[in-house]
Amino acid sequence: MAKELYEMTVVEAVNHNKDEKNVNELLSSLSKRAEKVNPKVKAYLNWKTEASEFDGKTSKDGKSLWGVPISIKDNICTHGWETSCSSKILKGYIPPYDATVVNKLKNEGAFIFAKCNMDEFAFGSSCESSADFPTLNPWDLERVPGGSSGGSASSVASDEAIVALGSDTGGSIRQPASFCGVVGLKPTYGRVSRYGLIAFGSSLDQIGPLTKNVEDNARIMNVIAGYDPKDSTSANVEVPDYTQTLTKNVEGLRIGIPKEYFIDGLDPEVEAAVREATAMYEKLGAKVKEISLPHTKYAVSVYYIVATAEASSNLARFDGVQYGYRHPSKDLVEMYMNTRSQGFGEEVKRRVLLGTFVLSAGYYDAYYLKAQKVRTLIKKDFDEAFKEVDVIISPTAPTTAFKLNEKKEDPLSMYLSDIYTIPSNLAGVPSISIPCGYDSKGLPIGLQLIGNYFDEATLFRAGYNYEQTMHWNDKKPSI
Ligand code: GLN
């Protein structure tokens, strides 16, 4: 059966788009697909229905993404298009500017197709804390798509997006990519500009692509990576052409398996799939050995101190004065209180309270400062490991997608689902999640590849070789 236009990858879309008519056909196919599947998966907050909205007046010449529709997580600012972080407090906020990543995509001829649902302010691992509605997993509508970029992952998996952008502070691109069976990259801290990303944890946040395959991911990174003077944490490090490394095999690639990652709580089916993937790498010529990341067990605790501390100060600006929702009140203090109590959801309040507590006088040294010291130890674990190996392999998440409401009332068990993704954010190293099989319920399993600083190229090379051998992503959910 011939492929529908909405099923296309980025590479296919670029080849398909010869003129404005092709682009409009693609947009209308995608928008019809969204009309059909979005009521089921609820990945989008809204999307473009009008084919005429594509401004194809710019010439295709030299544009690497001409006419490619992009879906964007709702914490990334889009000029003239509501950006709410799926929070009540930001409803009605229309950014007067584009985030740098959006700008770069548009400069390459792409256009914004949709805004994706997410956990409120990106706090969560299931998309259930969205103030709008929970997004569902296209592989099983009773299950979560993961989070916080659940809308982005679900939209790509259900073919209502060609590609989506997400953000990752502790796993929010990789864990939903794993739950939905797509490819998701968290770049090195500083690799992609955060200008126009509504901040959660400023020392952890990164924007990255969620795609149907590794090559698409590399193509999008070619466009969004690079130095941006508007983001003071953006790194001035040369960006290679990521598509170049895809052709290299993995002969001699040194792969490390961290013994601390294969622990209680890891689903045996997930473990088996990751071990099989490792064996396949050996078959393909890679050299695999066990390594140690000894401070792994502190990562989740450190993260929930550092991330909440940063979040509580970043969210102080939402007070009803400048942005979004304002609760009518008789005086200023009451207005602040009412706006924040009614505008923020439960998980946001929990984190603001936690973060304010760990930063408060008397507790700062015991919690925040201590956590920063342990964070340095976690970073050193990676520095040591990358003296011996080029890539570290692990599961992306300890389980496959869980059921809706299963962990909602138990924040601690929800926090533990980020155990394998959080260390990369604390250290700042890049990591990618790629599909590596299905469990006995037919749910996708994700393999995480962690690389050295600014070495996304090796992750793409390793990911591509495995993907082209196994073709797990040929299978699609039937919705
Ligand atoms: N699930 C983690 C959290 O709730 C990570 C979220 C993220 O990466 N934005 O903090």
PDB file of C-alpha atoms and ligand atoms in Angstrom, residues 73 121-125 147-148 167-173 200 205 303-304 307 347 351 414-415 417-418 422 425, ligand 1:
ATOM      1  CA  LYS A  73       6.059  21.663  22.748  1.00  0.00           C
ATOM      2  CA  PHE A 121       5.594  23.667  33.205  1.00  0.00           C
ATOM      3  CA  ALA A 122       7.309  20.375  32.188  1.00  0.00           C
ATOM      4  CA  PHE A 123       6.999  18.982  35.719  1.00  0.00           C
ATOM      5  CA  GLY A 124       6.155  15.316  35.283  1.00  0.00           C
ATOM      6  CA  SER A 125       6.710  11.997  33.565  1.00  0.00           C
ATOM      7  CA  GLY A 147       6.331  13.131  29.959  1.00  0.00           C
ATOM      8  CA  SER A 148       6.775  15.884  30.113  1.00  0.00           C
ATOM      9  CA  SER A 167      12.505  19.869  26.121  1.00  0.00           C
ATOM     10  CA  ASP A 168      14.405  17.733  28.592  1.00  0.00           C
ATOM     11  CA  THR A 169      15.336  18.721  32.149  1.00  0.00           C
ATOM     12  CA  GLY A 170      15.487  15.241  33.669  1.00  0.00           C
ATOM     13  CA  GLY A 171      14.320  12.958  30.876  1.00  0.00           C
ATOM     14  CA  SER A 172      11.351  14.713  29.303  1.00  0.00           C
ATOM     15  CA  ILE A 173      12.382  14.017  25.709  1.00  0.00           C
ATOM     16  CA  PHE A 200      12.164  25.081  34.388  1.00  0.00           C
ATOM     17  CA  ASP A 205      17.095  22.362  30.428  1.00  0.00           C
ATOM     18  CA  TYR A 303      17.888  16.263  40.889  1.00  0.00           C
ATOM     19  CA  TYR A 304      14.757  16.877  42.967  1.00  0.00           C
ATOM     20  CA  ALA A 307      15.518  21.164  39.791  1.00  0.00           C
ATOM     21  CA  GLU A 347       2.431  19.387  41.060  1.00  0.00           C
ATOM     22  CA  ARG A 351       7.693  21.826  43.481  1.00  0.00           C
ATOM     23  CA  MET A 414       6.684   8.867  39.461  1.00  0.00           C
ATOM     24  CA  TYR A 415      10.026  10.574  40.258  1.00  0.00           C
ATOM     25  CA  SER A 417      10.834   6.549  36.639  1.00  0.00           C
ATOM     26  CA  ASP A 418      13.508   9.113  35.622  1.00  0.00           C
ATOM     27  CA  ILE A 422      18.447  12.288  35.191  1.00  0.00           C
ATOM     28  CA  ASN A 425      21.098  16.272  32.772  1.00  0.00           C
TER      29      ASN A 425
HETATM   30  N1  GLN B   1      10.118  13.843  34.963  1.00  0.00           N
HETATM   31  C1  GLN B   1      11.099  14.796  35.403  1.00  0.00           C
HETATM   32  C2  GLN B   1      10.466  15.821  36.289  1.00  0.00           C
HETATM   33  O1  GLN B   1       9.308  15.713  36.525  1.00  0.00           O
HETATM   34  C3  GLN B   1      11.757  15.437  34.220  1.00  0.00           C
HETATM   35  C4  GLN B   1      10.944  16.482  33.601  1.00  0.00           C
HETATM   36  C5  GLN B   1      11.626  17.162  32.466  1.00  0.00           C
HETATM   37  O2  GLN B   1      12.629  16.675  31.949  1.00  0.00           O
HETATM   38  N2  GLN B   1      11.102  18.317  32.100  1.00  0.00           N
HETATM   39  O3  GLN B   1      11.101  16.719  36.758  1.00  0.00           O
END
